Amino acid sequence: MKILLVEDDAAQLQPLHQALSKAGHGVDAVVDGETAQKLMCDRTYDLLVLDWMLPQISGLALCEQYRRLGKTTPVLFLTAKDTILDKVTGLNAGADDYLVKPVNLMEFLARVRALGRRSPLWVGDYLSLGELELNLDTLKLQHQNASVQLSGREFQLMEYLLRHPRQVLSRNQIERALWEWDMQPDSKAVAILVHRLRQRLQSIQAHGWLQTVYGIGYRLAIPETES
């Protein structure tokens, strides 16, 4: 998933960021509410992980603003506030889940996965399109009886495409989904990554699934020979 992680304590931000990245997620990590607010307006996320107490704008206020805009992306609160009233306040603000600090990384990743399962495309531990399946645990891509192991970045692109099937996605959209907000990838990075993923697809007899729409971008769709 593409995740916005907002935590002002660097000692807590770093391990959370690392754990999410190792699990194959794309993460935009920021330390204040104002930057988070700008990214929430400018980018699309599959999950928001918000610390309650933040500089400039609190996580609670961010969540309330986000819900008023009609956004339905799941929100996970991280906070030292542990009373029943605090939890009720957070949930009433629009949060979907709540973790009290200090955060156990195994539990944190389990909560993230549980919120990710709310995607209508999630089937068990897989995302699928036709006979093409992506295992979200092992990062393996399978077509019929063949499978291939993906790298972290290949997995992120494959997941993004499967969460937006048949949609034409521009290079800019892919860059924003896969690279962090403060990174500027090489101008050929997306094209190179698409080429590598096509090779992986071809190795499992999934020819023609990743299509180029010239002058616009790329899309994942079932070829006519398999539809």
XYZ file of C-alpha atoms in Angstrom:
227
model
C 0.000 0.000 0.000
C 0.936 3.655 -0.217
C 1.035 4.875 3.379
C 1.351 8.312 4.965
C 3.189 7.965 8.292
C 3.131 11.028 10.551
C 5.188 10.896 13.755
C 7.154 13.776 15.294
C 9.466 11.577 17.397
C 12.369 10.507 15.162
C 13.229 7.622 17.486
C 9.778 6.154 16.841
C 9.417 7.261 13.225
C 12.528 5.449 11.998
C 11.642 1.879 13.102
C 8.028 2.269 11.958
C 9.166 3.552 8.569
C 11.693 0.738 8.240
C 9.162 -1.938 9.191
C 6.607 -0.703 6.659
C 9.201 -0.453 3.889
C 10.501 -3.977 4.582
C 6.909 -5.223 4.352
C 6.768 -3.853 0.800
C 4.769 -0.674 1.382
C 5.533 2.719 -0.103
C 5.854 5.216 2.740
C 5.769 9.008 2.926
C 7.131 9.796 6.397
C 6.739 13.304 7.865
C 7.161 14.855 11.306
C 4.550 17.627 11.485
C 0.856 18.167 10.887
C 1.213 20.993 8.367
C 3.305 18.930 5.937
C 0.966 15.986 6.450
C -2.047 18.162 5.654
C -0.492 19.275 2.346
C 0.318 15.691 1.349
C -3.167 14.470 2.291
C -4.652 17.069 -0.058
C -2.134 16.514 -2.833
C -1.685 12.726 -2.849
C -3.734 9.558 -2.660
C -2.992 7.049 0.110
C -4.223 3.570 0.984
C -3.644 4.154 4.717
C -2.885 7.051 7.077
C -0.889 6.383 10.254
C -1.191 9.457 12.461
C 0.377 10.339 15.778
C -2.199 12.156 17.912
C 0.072 14.908 19.234
C 1.869 16.689 16.389
C 3.439 20.119 15.864
C 1.253 22.712 14.120
C -1.802 20.505 13.475
C -2.730 17.538 15.657
C -3.394 14.091 14.257
C -6.908 14.333 15.660
C -7.576 17.534 13.703
C -6.050 16.034 10.549
C -8.343 13.032 10.794
C -11.422 15.192 11.361
C -10.536 17.413 8.375
C -9.899 14.389 6.179
C -13.265 12.839 6.979
C -15.084 16.134 6.368
C -13.683 16.009 2.817
C -15.428 12.685 2.354
C -12.222 10.654 2.298
C -12.661 7.015 3.291
C -9.020 5.881 3.439
C -8.430 3.954 6.703
C -6.757 5.875 9.551
C -4.659 4.283 12.299
C -3.896 6.431 15.362
C -0.663 6.074 17.329
C -0.758 7.771 20.720
C 0.252 7.658 24.352
C -3.341 8.565 25.277
C -4.757 5.331 26.638
C -7.996 6.071 28.462
C -11.338 4.805 27.171
C -12.424 8.421 26.625
C -9.317 9.073 24.499
C -10.018 6.013 22.361
C -13.662 7.003 21.916
C -12.576 10.523 20.936
C -10.176 9.177 18.323
C -12.709 6.770 16.859
C -15.388 9.462 16.797
C -12.970 11.710 14.884
C -12.932 9.103 12.121
C -10.095 6.756 13.041
C -10.492 3.088 12.097
C -8.011 1.710 14.627
C -5.952 2.809 17.602
C -2.566 1.728 18.969
C -1.178 2.894 22.295
C 2.546 3.708 22.522
C 5.042 2.181 22.897
C 4.119 0.359 19.698
C 5.005 -3.298 19.207
C 6.164 -3.621 15.575
C 4.593 -7.048 15.039
C 1.222 -5.803 16.258
C 1.628 -2.600 14.261
C 2.202 -4.507 11.003
C -0.728 -6.807 11.791
C -3.020 -3.782 12.264
C -1.742 -2.287 8.992
C -2.476 -5.536 7.157
C -5.936 -5.758 8.713
C -6.781 -2.245 7.518
C -5.400 -3.071 4.080
C -7.819 -5.984 3.829
C -10.651 -3.481 3.571
C -9.692 -3.002 -0.080
C -12.388 -4.520 -2.334
C -9.569 -6.094 -4.363
C -8.173 -8.045 -1.424
C -8.818 -11.799 -1.669
C -7.260 -13.490 1.381
C -3.560 -12.673 1.245
C -3.678 -11.947 -2.475
C -4.534 -9.219 -4.936
C -5.766 -10.653 -8.194
C -6.886 -9.851 -11.712
C -8.117 -12.778 -13.757
C -5.646 -15.613 -13.213
C -2.879 -13.225 -12.164
C -2.301 -13.219 -8.393
C 0.090 -11.263 -6.172
C 0.905 -12.749 -2.774
C 1.130 -9.884 -0.305
C 3.140 -11.949 2.177
C 5.804 -13.513 -0.039
C 5.942 -10.836 -2.793
C 5.468 -13.612 -5.358
C 3.498 -13.121 -8.561
C 1.628 -16.120 -9.948
C -0.109 -16.827 -13.233
C -1.765 -20.198 -13.685
C 0.863 -22.681 -12.418
C 3.944 -20.463 -12.728
C 5.301 -17.979 -10.182
C 8.115 -15.450 -9.894
C 9.679 -13.592 -6.966
C 9.512 -9.786 -7.229
C 11.928 -7.245 -5.824
C 10.580 -4.663 -3.378
C 10.124 -1.961 -6.004
C 8.659 -4.399 -8.559
C 6.204 -5.552 -5.910
C 5.157 -1.968 -5.165
C 4.460 -1.287 -8.836
C 2.604 -4.569 -9.272
C 0.461 -3.883 -6.217
C -0.296 -0.341 -7.366
C -1.368 -1.612 -10.789
C -3.555 -4.328 -9.248
C -5.239 -1.792 -6.990
C -6.063 0.268 -10.093
C -6.875 -2.412 -12.707
C -7.526 -1.316 -16.275
C -6.843 2.317 -15.364
C -4.273 4.249 -17.365
C -1.673 5.502 -14.901
C 0.731 8.270 -15.880
C 4.421 8.291 -15.080
C 3.779 11.081 -12.585
C 1.097 9.048 -10.794
C 3.423 6.063 -10.540
C 6.294 8.193 -9.255
C 4.078 9.701 -6.561
C 2.776 6.283 -5.547
C 6.147 4.509 -5.360
C 8.670 7.131 -4.328
C 8.633 9.144 -1.148
C 7.394 12.712 -1.263
C 10.867 14.238 -0.785
C 12.574 12.061 -3.421
C 12.938 12.821 -7.127
C 13.506 9.644 -9.173
C 15.460 9.634 -12.410
C 13.352 10.541 -15.454
C 13.781 6.984 -16.787
C 13.115 5.221 -13.490
C 9.481 4.347 -14.222
C 10.226 3.113 -17.752
C 13.046 0.914 -16.440
C 10.838 -0.471 -13.680
C 8.013 -1.199 -16.139
C 10.487 -3.028 -18.391
C 11.689 -5.170 -15.461
C 8.141 -5.990 -14.397
C 7.229 -6.951 -17.966
C 10.138 -9.400 -17.926
C 8.796 -10.918 -14.712
C 5.323 -11.220 -16.258
C 6.706 -12.825 -19.395
C 8.560 -15.395 -17.282
C 5.187 -16.658 -15.978
C 3.482 -16.590 -19.385
C 1.569 -13.384 -18.628
C 2.409 -11.696 -21.916
C 0.677 -8.451 -22.767
C -0.799 -7.779 -19.326
C 1.179 -4.581 -18.714
C 0.249 -2.305 -21.585
C 1.709 1.012 -22.747
C -0.782 3.701 -23.694
C 1.490 5.895 -25.756
C 1.712 9.506 -24.705
C -0.274 8.824 -21.530
C 1.096 6.014 -19.378
C 0.558 2.355 -18.510
C -2.266 0.045 -17.501
C -2.728 -3.499 -16.275
C -5.460 -5.320 -18.157
C -6.420 -8.835 -19.212
C -5.341 -9.431 -22.827
C -8.106 -10.370 -25.258
C -6.566 -13.841 -25.615
C -7.281 -14.526 -21.928
C -10.512 -12.623 -21.358
